[in-house]
Amino acid sequence: MIKQFDESSYTWDGVDTLVYKQDGSPFKDVTRQVLFNGAKDIPCQFRYFEVKPGGYSTLERHDHTHMVMIFRGHGQVLLDDKVTDIKVGDFIEIPSRMVHQFRANKGDYVGFLCLVNLDRDKVQVLQPDEIEAMKAKNDVVKAFLESC
Ligand code: MN
């Protein structure tokens, strides 16, 4: 089965563009497309998330692992106590419990493909005291978290 890609809109044939999250967690200008929603022998979901310029994903952690590949544009990712520039083709493994956030903070989109297990725990949003503890890790993380 082929879902053809439209490179002008970064959408796939027959795939709905959804709100990133509907659980009330904080984010800005992120959409979600579910390309694959599991099969018996591949119990995984394969999604495409897209952050508009100036937007960001939720600052979060959870027990489940992410496998991510950047598919559009460039920006930055926060992984624990490191901020790294990201661009198309970069592959990112986000282990269980690692705090993460994607930001389209370079005047471009950040689109990424993301693989997760179908059976996974709920996302935990960082609480204000945890965000303060993150800022205390180093100046780069502090500047990143205070930049929006
Ligand atoms: Mn996550």
mmCIF file of N, CA and C and ligand atoms in Angstrom:
data_model
loop_
_atom_site.group_PDB
_atom_site.id
_atom_site.type_symbol
_atom_site.label_atom_id
_atom_site.label_comp_id
_atom_site.label_asym_id
_atom_site.label_seq_id
_atom_site.Cartn_x
_atom_site.Cartn_y
_atom_site.Cartn_z
ATOM 1 N N MET A 1 0.849 -1.195 0.000
ATOM 2 C CA MET A 1 0.000 0.000 0.000
ATOM 3 C C MET A 1 0.890 1.253 0.000
ATOM 4 N N ILE A 2 0.577 2.155 -0.894
ATOM 5 C CA ILE A 2 1.380 3.374 -0.993
ATOM 6 C C ILE A 2 0.518 4.582 -0.643
ATOM 7 N N LYS A 3 1.049 5.412 0.232
ATOM 8 C CA LYS A 3 0.446 6.715 0.497
ATOM 9 C C LYS A 3 1.398 7.735 -0.115
ATOM 10 N N GLN A 4 0.994 8.327 -1.212
ATOM 11 C CA GLN A 4 1.933 9.190 -1.928
ATOM 12 C C GLN A 4 2.130 10.504 -1.214
ATOM 13 N N PHE A 5 3.366 10.954 -1.250
ATOM 14 C CA PHE A 5 3.795 12.160 -0.559
ATOM 15 C C PHE A 5 3.606 13.370 -1.460
ATOM 16 N N ASP A 6 3.060 14.449 -0.915
ATOM 17 C CA ASP A 6 2.938 15.718 -1.630
ATOM 18 C C ASP A 6 3.999 16.666 -1.071
ATOM 19 N N GLU A 7 5.043 16.903 -1.863
ATOM 20 C CA GLU A 7 6.171 17.678 -1.345
ATOM 21 C C GLU A 7 5.873 19.165 -1.221
ATOM 22 N N SER A 8 4.737 19.622 -1.785
ATOM 23 C CA SER A 8 4.397 21.044 -1.619
ATOM 24 C C SER A 8 3.740 21.292 -0.262
ATOM 25 N N SER A 9 3.088 20.276 0.296
ATOM 26 C CA SER A 9 2.358 20.468 1.562
ATOM 27 C C SER A 9 2.862 19.584 2.695
ATOM 28 N N TYR A 10 3.825 18.711 2.406
ATOM 29 C CA TYR A 10 4.293 17.729 3.399
ATOM 30 C C TYR A 10 3.124 16.950 4.010
ATOM 31 N N THR A 11 2.285 16.465 3.095
ATOM 32 C CA THR A 11 1.187 15.586 3.492
ATOM 33 C C THR A 11 1.237 14.323 2.645
ATOM 34 N N TRP A 12 0.521 13.315 3.105
ATOM 35 C CA TRP A 12 0.452 12.043 2.396
ATOM 36 C C TRP A 12 -0.995 11.767 2.018
ATOM 37 N N ASP A 13 -1.133 11.173 0.866
ATOM 38 C CA ASP A 13 -2.424 10.811 0.311
ATOM 39 C C ASP A 13 -3.274 10.041 1.333
ATOM 40 N N GLY A 14 -4.426 10.584 1.673
ATOM 41 C CA GLY A 14 -5.352 9.878 2.557
ATOM 42 C C GLY A 14 -5.028 9.961 4.038
ATOM 43 N N VAL A 15 -4.014 10.735 4.403
ATOM 44 C CA VAL A 15 -3.632 10.855 5.818
ATOM 45 C C VAL A 15 -4.095 12.215 6.349
ATOM 46 N N ASP A 16 -4.858 12.189 7.412
ATOM 47 C CA ASP A 16 -5.364 13.439 8.005
ATOM 48 C C ASP A 16 -4.259 14.177 8.758
ATOM 49 N N THR A 17 -4.289 15.491 8.698
ATOM 50 C CA THR A 17 -3.402 16.319 9.514
ATOM 51 C C THR A 17 -4.156 16.687 10.786
ATOM 52 N N LEU A 18 -3.597 16.261 11.909
ATOM 53 C CA LEU A 18 -4.274 16.365 13.200
ATOM 54 C C LEU A 18 -3.567 17.356 14.110
ATOM 55 N N VAL A 19 -4.284 17.772 15.145
ATOM 56 C CA VAL A 19 -3.647 18.531 16.216
ATOM 57 C C VAL A 19 -2.626 17.614 16.884
ATOM 58 N N TYR A 20 -1.465 18.160 17.226
ATOM 59 C CA TYR A 20 -0.370 17.406 17.827
ATOM 60 C C TYR A 20 -0.810 16.640 19.069
ATOM 61 N N LYS A 21 -1.403 17.356 20.013
ATOM 62 C CA LYS A 21 -1.849 16.735 21.259
ATOM 63 C C LYS A 21 -3.172 17.352 21.668
ATOM 64 N N GLN A 22 -3.986 16.579 22.312
ATOM 65 C CA GLN A 22 -5.271 17.098 22.773
ATOM 66 C C GLN A 22 -5.451 16.853 24.263
ATOM 67 N N ASP A 23 -4.321 16.792 24.968
ATOM 68 C CA ASP A 23 -4.385 16.526 26.406
ATOM 69 C C ASP A 23 -4.114 17.790 27.230
ATOM 70 N N GLY A 24 -4.096 18.931 26.561
ATOM 71 C CA GLY A 24 -3.906 20.189 27.279
ATOM 72 C C GLY A 24 -2.458 20.525 27.583
ATOM 73 N N SER A 25 -1.513 19.703 27.127
ATOM 74 C CA SER A 25 -0.107 19.994 27.421
ATOM 75 C C SER A 25 0.391 21.141 26.536
ATOM 76 N N PRO A 26 1.391 21.885 27.041
ATOM 77 C CA PRO A 26 1.829 23.082 26.320
ATOM 78 C C PRO A 26 2.692 22.780 25.090
ATOM 79 N N PHE A 27 2.307 23.376 23.976
ATOM 80 C CA PHE A 27 3.096 23.297 22.747
ATOM 81 C C PHE A 27 2.646 24.450 21.868
ATOM 82 N N LYS A 28 3.354 24.670 20.759
ATOM 83 C CA LYS A 28 2.970 25.745 19.843
ATOM 84 C C LYS A 28 3.168 25.317 18.392
ATOM 85 N N ASP A 29 2.087 25.399 17.617
ATOM 86 C CA ASP A 29 2.142 25.210 16.158
ATOM 87 C C ASP A 29 2.759 23.875 15.732
ATOM 88 N N VAL A 30 2.186 22.795 16.233
ATOM 89 C CA VAL A 30 2.651 21.454 15.865
ATOM 90 C C VAL A 30 1.478 20.641 15.326
ATOM 91 N N THR A 31 1.710 19.952 14.205
ATOM 92 C CA THR A 31 0.695 19.049 13.676
ATOM 93 C C THR A 31 1.207 17.607 13.697
ATOM 94 N N ARG A 32 0.269 16.674 13.558
ATOM 95 C CA ARG A 32 0.575 15.239 13.632
ATOM 96 C C ARG A 32 -0.130 14.520 12.494
ATOM 97 N N GLN A 33 0.597 13.655 11.817
ATOM 98 C CA GLN A 33 0.004 12.776 10.817
ATOM 99 C C GLN A 33 0.423 11.350 11.156
ATOM 100 N N VAL A 34 -0.546 10.461 11.221
ATOM 101 C CA VAL A 34 -0.250 9.054 11.541
ATOM 102 C C VAL A 34 -0.162 8.276 10.224
ATOM 103 N N LEU A 35 1.052 7.856 9.887
ATOM 104 C CA LEU A 35 1.278 7.166 8.611
ATOM 105 C C LEU A 35 1.001 5.672 8.724
ATOM 106 N N PHE A 36 1.254 5.132 9.911
ATOM 107 C CA PHE A 36 1.087 3.691 10.131
ATOM 108 C C PHE A 36 0.636 3.497 11.574
ATOM 109 N N ASN A 37 -0.401 2.699 11.741
ATOM 110 C CA ASN A 37 -0.979 2.570 13.077
ATOM 111 C C ASN A 37 -0.932 1.138 13.590
ATOM 112 N N GLY A 38 0.153 0.444 13.258
ATOM 113 C CA GLY A 38 0.381 -0.868 13.844
ATOM 114 C C GLY A 38 -0.175 -2.020 13.026
ATOM 115 N N ALA A 39 0.514 -3.137 13.093
ATOM 116 C CA ALA A 39 0.052 -4.405 12.538
ATOM 117 C C ALA A 39 0.493 -5.468 13.531
ATOM 118 N N LYS A 40 -0.044 -6.677 13.400
ATOM 119 C CA LYS A 40 0.197 -7.720 14.393
ATOM 120 C C LYS A 40 1.694 -7.941 14.638
ATOM 121 N N ASP A 41 2.463 -7.969 13.570
ATOM 122 C CA ASP A 41 3.888 -8.258 13.711
ATOM 123 C C ASP A 41 4.749 -7.004 13.827
ATOM 124 N N ILE A 42 4.139 -5.828 13.697
ATOM 125 C CA ILE A 42 4.850 -4.559 13.907
ATOM 126 C C ILE A 42 3.967 -3.675 14.784
ATOM 127 N N PRO A 43 4.002 -3.894 16.083
ATOM 128 C CA PRO A 43 3.078 -3.159 16.968
ATOM 129 C C PRO A 43 3.574 -1.752 17.274
ATOM 130 N N CYS A 44 3.749 -0.973 16.221
ATOM 131 C CA CYS A 44 4.315 0.366 16.339
ATOM 132 C C CYS A 44 3.452 1.366 15.599
ATOM 133 N N GLN A 45 3.609 2.613 15.995
ATOM 134 C CA GLN A 45 2.980 3.708 15.268
ATOM 135 C C GLN A 45 4.097 4.543 14.651
ATOM 136 N N PHE A 46 3.889 4.915 13.389
ATOM 137 C CA PHE A 46 4.864 5.709 12.658
ATOM 138 C C PHE A 46 4.172 7.014 12.278
ATOM 139 N N ARG A 47 4.694 8.121 12.838
ATOM 140 C CA ARG A 47 4.025 9.408 12.688
ATOM 141 C C ARG A 47 4.958 10.439 12.062
ATOM 142 N N TYR A 48 4.349 11.475 11.511
ATOM 143 C CA TYR A 48 5.105 12.649 11.065
ATOM 144 C C TYR A 48 4.582 13.856 11.842
ATOM 145 N N PHE A 49 5.482 14.497 12.550
ATOM 146 C CA PHE A 49 5.136 15.718 13.280
ATOM 147 C C PHE A 49 5.792 16.898 12.579
ATOM 148 N N GLU A 50 5.090 18.004 12.574
ATOM 149 C CA GLU A 50 5.659 19.190 11.942
ATOM 150 C C GLU A 50 5.454 20.406 12.831
ATOM 151 N N VAL A 51 6.569 21.088 13.085
ATOM 152 C CA VAL A 51 6.565 22.289 13.911
ATOM 153 C C VAL A 51 6.763 23.473 12.975
ATOM 154 N N LYS A 52 5.819 24.412 13.004
ATOM 155 C CA LYS A 52 5.951 25.607 12.171
ATOM 156 C C LYS A 52 7.070 26.493 12.708
ATOM 157 N N PRO A 53 7.648 27.351 11.838
ATOM 158 C CA PRO A 53 8.687 28.269 12.325
ATOM 159 C C PRO A 53 8.208 29.023 13.572
ATOM 160 N N GLY A 54 9.019 29.002 14.607
ATOM 161 C CA GLY A 54 8.671 29.655 15.869
ATOM 162 C C GLY A 54 7.941 28.752 16.853
ATOM 163 N N GLY A 55 7.561 27.566 16.400
ATOM 164 C CA GLY A 55 6.812 26.657 17.265
ATOM 165 C C GLY A 55 7.722 25.709 18.039
ATOM 166 N N TYR A 56 7.101 24.931 18.906
ATOM 167 C CA TYR A 56 7.852 23.959 19.715
ATOM 168 C C TYR A 56 6.938 22.840 20.179
ATOM 169 N N SER A 57 7.538 21.668 20.373
ATOM 170 C CA SER A 57 6.801 20.532 20.922
ATOM 171 C C SER A 57 6.786 20.638 22.451
ATOM 172 N N THR A 58 6.054 19.747 23.068
ATOM 173 C CA THR A 58 5.954 19.744 24.528
ATOM 174 C C THR A 58 7.294 19.365 25.166
ATOM 175 N N LEU A 59 7.638 20.063 26.237
ATOM 176 C CA LEU A 59 8.792 19.676 27.061
ATOM 177 C C LEU A 59 8.314 18.529 27.951
ATOM 178 N N GLU A 60 8.845 17.332 27.715
ATOM 179 C CA GLU A 60 8.223 16.145 28.311
ATOM 180 C C GLU A 60 9.225 15.022 28.543
ATOM 181 N N ARG A 61 8.745 14.047 29.282
ATOM 182 C CA ARG A 61 9.441 12.764 29.425
ATOM 183 C C ARG A 61 8.386 11.678 29.542
ATOM 184 N N HIS A 62 8.832 10.437 29.332
ATOM 185 C CA HIS A 62 7.939 9.277 29.441
ATOM 186 C C HIS A 62 8.779 8.015 29.427
ATOM 187 N N ASP A 63 8.143 6.884 29.749
ATOM 188 C CA ASP A 63 8.880 5.617 29.798
ATOM 189 C C ASP A 63 9.214 5.089 28.400
ATOM 190 N N HIS A 64 8.372 5.399 27.431
ATOM 191 C CA HIS A 64 8.602 4.808 26.105
ATOM 192 C C HIS A 64 9.722 5.515 25.341
ATOM 193 N N THR A 65 10.293 4.762 24.410
ATOM 194 C CA THR A 65 11.409 5.230 23.573
ATOM 195 C C THR A 65 10.864 5.839 22.285
ATOM 196 N N HIS A 66 11.566 6.858 21.796
ATOM 197 C CA HIS A 66 11.271 7.394 20.459
ATOM 198 C C HIS A 66 12.444 7.091 19.531
ATOM 199 N N MET A 67 12.105 6.789 18.291
ATOM 200 C CA MET A 67 13.097 6.836 17.213
ATOM 201 C C MET A 67 12.627 7.928 16.269
ATOM 202 N N VAL A 68 13.504 8.892 16.027
ATOM 203 C CA VAL A 68 13.117 10.100 15.278
ATOM 204 C C VAL A 68 14.079 10.304 14.105
ATOM 205 N N MET A 69 13.528 10.680 12.963
ATOM 206 C CA MET A 69 14.371 11.153 11.863
ATOM 207 C C MET A 69 13.832 12.482 11.366
ATOM 208 N N ILE A 70 14.723 13.468 11.310
ATOM 209 C CA ILE A 70 14.314 14.789 10.819
ATOM 210 C C ILE A 70 14.039 14.690 9.317
ATOM 211 N N PHE A 71 12.905 15.223 8.897
ATOM 212 C CA PHE A 71 12.426 15.050 7.522
ATOM 213 C C PHE A 71 12.263 16.386 6.805
ATOM 214 N N ARG A 72 12.138 17.462 7.571
ATOM 215 C CA ARG A 72 11.965 18.780 6.971
ATOM 216 C C ARG A 72 12.671 19.838 7.813
ATOM 217 N N GLY A 73 13.380 20.732 7.125
ATOM 218 C CA GLY A 73 13.888 21.942 7.739
ATOM 219 C C GLY A 73 15.014 21.733 8.726
ATOM 220 N N HIS A 74 15.119 22.683 9.636
ATOM 221 C CA HIS A 74 16.158 22.585 10.667
ATOM 222 C C HIS A 74 15.762 23.416 11.878
ATOM 223 N N GLY A 75 16.350 23.060 13.002
ATOM 224 C CA GLY A 75 16.033 23.731 14.260
ATOM 225 C C GLY A 75 16.921 23.171 15.351
ATOM 226 N N GLN A 76 16.336 22.996 16.531
ATOM 227 C CA GLN A 76 17.110 22.455 17.652
ATOM 228 C C GLN A 76 16.281 21.444 18.441
ATOM 229 N N VAL A 77 17.007 20.547 19.105
ATOM 230 C CA VAL A 77 16.373 19.630 20.046
ATOM 231 C C VAL A 77 17.086 19.731 21.391
ATOM 232 N N LEU A 78 16.292 19.705 22.442
ATOM 233 C CA LEU A 78 16.819 19.563 23.797
ATOM 234 C C LEU A 78 16.700 18.101 24.190
ATOM 235 N N LEU A 79 17.834 17.512 24.586
ATOM 236 C CA LEU A 79 17.845 16.141 25.097
ATOM 237 C C LEU A 79 18.565 16.178 26.431
ATOM 238 N N ASP A 80 17.821 16.005 27.499
ATOM 239 C CA ASP A 80 18.373 16.076 28.853
ATOM 240 C C ASP A 80 19.082 17.413 29.051
ATOM 241 N N ASP A 81 20.417 17.415 29.187
ATOM 242 C CA ASP A 81 21.116 18.672 29.479
ATOM 243 C C ASP A 81 21.863 19.217 28.260
ATOM 244 N N LYS A 82 21.477 18.746 27.054
ATOM 245 C CA LYS A 82 22.160 19.191 25.829
ATOM 246 C C LYS A 82 21.173 19.781 24.823
ATOM 247 N N VAL A 83 21.595 20.842 24.163
ATOM 248 C CA VAL A 83 20.841 21.439 23.063
ATOM 249 C C VAL A 83 21.663 21.232 21.799
ATOM 250 N N THR A 84 21.041 20.646 20.772
ATOM 251 C CA THR A 84 21.771 20.290 19.553
ATOM 252 C C THR A 84 21.022 20.803 18.327
ATOM 253 N N ASP A 85 21.767 21.374 17.369
ATOM 254 C CA ASP A 85 21.176 21.754 16.088
ATOM 255 C C ASP A 85 20.793 20.482 15.333
ATOM 256 N N ILE A 86 19.645 20.521 14.661
ATOM 257 C CA ILE A 86 19.170 19.356 13.911
ATOM 258 C C ILE A 86 18.780 19.783 12.507
ATOM 259 N N LYS A 87 18.967 18.859 11.562
ATOM 260 C CA LYS A 87 18.614 19.128 10.171
ATOM 261 C C LYS A 87 18.137 17.838 9.515
ATOM 262 N N VAL A 88 17.604 17.971 8.315
ATOM 263 C CA VAL A 88 17.065 16.833 7.569
ATOM 264 C C VAL A 88 18.068 15.675 7.533
ATOM 265 N N GLY A 89 17.592 14.498 7.848
ATOM 266 C CA GLY A 89 18.424 13.293 7.820
ATOM 267 C C GLY A 89 18.972 12.889 9.161
ATOM 268 N N ASP A 90 19.028 13.819 10.103
ATOM 269 C CA ASP A 90 19.549 13.456 11.427
ATOM 270 C C ASP A 90 18.626 12.424 12.080
ATOM 271 N N PHE A 91 19.250 11.431 12.691
ATOM 272 C CA PHE A 91 18.514 10.362 13.375
ATOM 273 C C PHE A 91 18.723 10.507 14.878
ATOM 274 N N ILE A 92 17.632 10.481 15.615
ATOM 275 C CA ILE A 92 17.697 10.730 17.058
ATOM 276 C C ILE A 92 16.976 9.612 17.789
ATOM 277 N N GLU A 93 17.694 8.948 18.677
ATOM 278 C CA GLU A 93 17.057 7.975 19.570
ATOM 279 C C GLU A 93 16.856 8.664 20.909
ATOM 280 N N ILE A 94 15.639 8.679 21.377
ATOM 281 C CA ILE A 94 15.341 9.295 22.669
ATOM 282 C C ILE A 94 15.001 8.182 23.642
ATOM 283 N N PRO A 95 15.931 7.870 24.551
ATOM 284 C CA PRO A 95 15.698 6.742 25.461
ATOM 285 C C PRO A 95 14.595 7.034 26.478
ATOM 286 N N SER A 96 14.144 5.968 27.083
ATOM 287 C CA SER A 96 13.157 6.054 28.150
ATOM 288 C C SER A 96 13.573 7.089 29.200
ATOM 289 N N ARG A 97 12.642 7.936 29.601
ATOM 290 C CA ARG A 97 12.785 8.908 30.694
ATOM 291 C C ARG A 97 13.608 10.153 30.340
ATOM 292 N N MET A 98 14.159 10.243 29.148
ATOM 293 C CA MET A 98 14.965 11.421 28.818
ATOM 294 C C MET A 98 14.038 12.610 28.475
ATOM 295 N N VAL A 99 14.291 13.738 29.113
ATOM 296 C CA VAL A 99 13.523 14.955 28.823
ATOM 297 C C VAL A 99 13.866 15.424 27.406
ATOM 298 N N HIS A 100 12.832 15.810 26.648
ATOM 299 C CA HIS A 100 13.071 16.241 25.268
ATOM 300 C C HIS A 100 12.081 17.309 24.811
ATOM 301 N N GLN A 101 12.565 18.130 23.887
ATOM 302 C CA GLN A 101 11.708 19.137 23.237
ATOM 303 C C GLN A 101 12.330 19.522 21.898
ATOM 304 N N PHE A 102 11.479 19.610 20.879
ATOM 305 C CA PHE A 102 11.912 20.077 19.560
ATOM 306 C C PHE A 102 11.472 21.521 19.387
ATOM 307 N N ARG A 103 12.365 22.326 18.808
ATOM 308 C CA ARG A 103 12.029 23.727 18.559
ATOM 309 C C ARG A 103 12.395 24.134 17.141
ATOM 310 N N ALA A 104 11.441 24.801 16.492
ATOM 311 C CA ALA A 104 11.684 25.369 15.163
ATOM 312 C C ALA A 104 12.132 26.814 15.370
ATOM 313 N N ASN A 105 13.339 26.953 15.884
ATOM 314 C CA ASN A 105 13.836 28.258 16.336
ATOM 315 C C ASN A 105 14.919 28.829 15.417
ATOM 316 N N LYS A 106 14.929 28.338 14.159
ATOM 317 C CA LYS A 106 15.948 28.814 13.203
ATOM 318 C C LYS A 106 15.306 29.404 11.954
ATOM 319 N N GLY A 107 14.058 29.876 12.093
ATOM 320 C CA GLY A 107 13.377 30.482 10.953
ATOM 321 C C GLY A 107 12.909 29.485 9.910
ATOM 322 N N ASP A 108 12.803 28.232 10.289
ATOM 323 C CA ASP A 108 12.417 27.172 9.350
ATOM 324 C C ASP A 108 11.462 26.209 10.061
ATOM 325 N N TYR A 109 10.819 25.383 9.271
ATOM 326 C CA TYR A 109 10.051 24.283 9.842
ATOM 327 C C TYR A 109 10.996 23.257 10.467
ATOM 328 N N VAL A 110 10.480 22.489 11.408
ATOM 329 C CA VAL A 110 11.119 21.243 11.822
ATOM 330 C C VAL A 110 10.063 20.145 11.702
ATOM 331 N N GLY A 111 10.271 19.274 10.716
ATOM 332 C CA GLY A 111 9.386 18.118 10.548
ATOM 333 C C GLY A 111 10.155 16.865 10.862
ATOM 334 N N PHE A 112 9.525 15.933 11.564
ATOM 335 C CA PHE A 112 10.251 14.701 11.896
ATOM 336 C C PHE A 112 9.338 13.494 11.914
ATOM 337 N N LEU A 113 9.895 12.380 11.452
ATOM 338 C CA LEU A 113 9.232 11.083 11.516
ATOM 339 C C LEU A 113 9.542 10.479 12.875
ATOM 340 N N CYS A 114 8.572 9.839 13.499
ATOM 341 C CA CYS A 114 8.750 9.335 14.865
ATOM 342 C C CYS A 114 8.070 7.991 15.029
ATOM 343 N N LEU A 115 8.865 7.012 15.439
ATOM 344 C CA LEU A 115 8.372 5.654 15.686
ATOM 345 C C LEU A 115 8.188 5.438 17.180
ATOM 346 N N VAL A 116 7.017 4.918 17.553
ATOM 347 C CA VAL A 116 6.753 4.555 18.957
ATOM 348 C C VAL A 116 6.010 3.220 19.002
ATOM 349 N N ASN A 117 6.121 2.563 20.126
ATOM 350 C CA ASN A 117 5.319 1.374 20.378
ATOM 351 C C ASN A 117 3.844 1.774 20.465
ATOM 352 N N LEU A 118 2.963 0.905 19.959
ATOM 353 C CA LEU A 118 1.522 1.172 20.115
ATOM 354 C C LEU A 118 1.149 1.214 21.594
ATOM 355 N N ASP A 119 1.742 0.294 22.362
ATOM 356 C CA ASP A 119 1.464 0.195 23.791
ATOM 357 C C ASP A 119 2.512 1.026 24.534
ATOM 358 N N ARG A 120 2.099 2.209 24.967
ATOM 359 C CA ARG A 120 3.080 3.103 25.593
ATOM 360 C C ARG A 120 2.423 3.904 26.706
ATOM 361 N N ASP A 121 3.272 4.390 27.604
ATOM 362 C CA ASP A 121 2.766 5.160 28.735
ATOM 363 C C ASP A 121 2.431 6.588 28.301
ATOM 364 N N LYS A 122 1.686 7.274 29.165
ATOM 365 C CA LYS A 122 1.317 8.667 28.902
ATOM 366 C C LYS A 122 2.516 9.594 29.074
ATOM 367 N N VAL A 123 2.471 10.667 28.312
ATOM 368 C CA VAL A 123 3.506 11.703 28.395
ATOM 369 C C VAL A 123 3.403 12.436 29.730
ATOM 370 N N GLN A 124 4.564 12.733 30.328
ATOM 371 C CA GLN A 124 4.591 13.564 31.533
ATOM 372 C C GLN A 124 5.174 14.930 31.183
ATOM 373 N N VAL A 125 4.376 15.955 31.422
ATOM 374 C CA VAL A 125 4.832 17.325 31.200
ATOM 375 C C VAL A 125 5.667 17.755 32.393
ATOM 376 N N LEU A 126 6.756 18.492 32.153
ATOM 377 C CA LEU A 126 7.594 18.934 33.274
ATOM 378 C C LEU A 126 6.888 20.000 34.102
ATOM 379 N N GLN A 127 6.978 19.863 35.385
ATOM 380 C CA GLN A 127 6.373 20.824 36.312
ATOM 381 C C GLN A 127 7.324 22.022 36.483
ATOM 382 N N PRO A 128 6.789 23.160 36.955
ATOM 383 C CA PRO A 128 7.633 24.357 37.080
ATOM 384 C C PRO A 128 8.926 24.125 37.869
ATOM 385 N N ASP A 129 8.882 23.361 38.959
ATOM 386 C CA ASP A 129 10.113 23.128 39.732
ATOM 387 C C ASP A 129 11.113 22.264 38.957
ATOM 388 N N GLU A 130 10.594 21.365 38.126
ATOM 389 C CA GLU A 130 11.480 20.538 37.294
ATOM 390 C C GLU A 130 12.111 21.369 36.181
ATOM 391 N N ILE A 131 11.348 22.329 35.662
ATOM 392 C CA ILE A 131 11.899 23.223 34.630
ATOM 393 C C ILE A 131 13.010 24.079 35.235
ATOM 394 N N GLU A 132 12.797 24.543 36.447
ATOM 395 C CA GLU A 132 13.847 25.329 37.126
ATOM 396 C C GLU A 132 15.106 24.482 37.342
ATOM 397 N N ALA A 133 14.924 23.219 37.689
ATOM 398 C CA ALA A 133 16.067 22.312 37.875
ATOM 399 C C ALA A 133 16.801 22.079 36.553
ATOM 400 N N MET A 134 16.029 22.022 35.464
ATOM 401 C CA MET A 134 16.659 21.886 34.134
ATOM 402 C C MET A 134 17.518 23.109 33.816
ATOM 403 N N LYS A 135 16.963 24.303 34.108
ATOM 404 C CA LYS A 135 17.693 25.552 33.820
ATOM 405 C C LYS A 135 18.997 25.628 34.608
ATOM 406 N N ALA A 136 19.005 25.009 35.778
ATOM 407 C CA ALA A 136 20.201 25.056 36.633
ATOM 408 C C ALA A 136 21.312 24.137 36.119
ATOM 409 N N LYS A 137 20.993 23.276 35.148
ATOM 410 C CA LYS A 137 22.008 22.322 34.652
ATOM 411 C C LYS A 137 23.154 23.028 33.942
ATOM 412 N N ASN A 138 22.792 23.967 33.047
ATOM 413 C CA ASN A 138 23.829 24.753 32.366
ATOM 414 C C ASN A 138 23.204 25.957 31.658
ATOM 415 N N ASP A 139 24.053 26.886 31.224
ATOM 416 C CA ASP A 139 23.563 28.132 30.634
ATOM 417 C C ASP A 139 22.884 27.946 29.289
ATOM 418 N N VAL A 140 23.328 26.925 28.552
ATOM 419 C CA VAL A 140 22.731 26.674 27.229
ATOM 420 C C VAL A 140 21.276 26.207 27.389
ATOM 421 N N VAL A 141 21.065 25.269 28.297
ATOM 422 C CA VAL A 141 19.703 24.786 28.567
ATOM 423 C C VAL A 141 18.856 25.929 29.114
ATOM 424 N N LYS A 142 19.426 26.741 29.991
ATOM 425 C CA LYS A 142 18.703 27.872 30.575
ATOM 426 C C LYS A 142 18.250 28.830 29.467
ATOM 427 N N ALA A 143 19.161 29.179 28.567
ATOM 428 C CA ALA A 143 18.827 30.108 27.481
ATOM 429 C C ALA A 143 17.758 29.490 26.561
ATOM 430 N N PHE A 144 17.893 28.208 26.289
ATOM 431 C CA PHE A 144 16.930 27.505 25.426
ATOM 432 C C PHE A 144 15.524 27.568 26.041
ATOM 433 N N LEU A 145 15.436 27.253 27.317
ATOM 434 C CA LEU A 145 14.129 27.182 27.971
ATOM 435 C C LEU A 145 13.518 28.559 28.215
ATOM 436 N N GLU A 146 14.351 29.568 28.238
ATOM 437 C CA GLU A 146 13.825 30.925 28.471
ATOM 438 C C GLU A 146 13.570 31.689 27.175
ATOM 439 N N SER A 147 13.782 31.015 26.043
ATOM 440 C CA SER A 147 13.724 31.735 24.759
ATOM 441 C C SER A 147 12.348 31.760 24.109
ATOM 442 N N CYS A 148 11.322 31.314 24.814
ATOM 443 C CA CYS A 148 9.979 31.464 24.234
ATOM 444 C C CYS A 148 8.957 31.798 25.303
HETATM 445 MN MN MN B 1 7.952 12.385 23.535
#
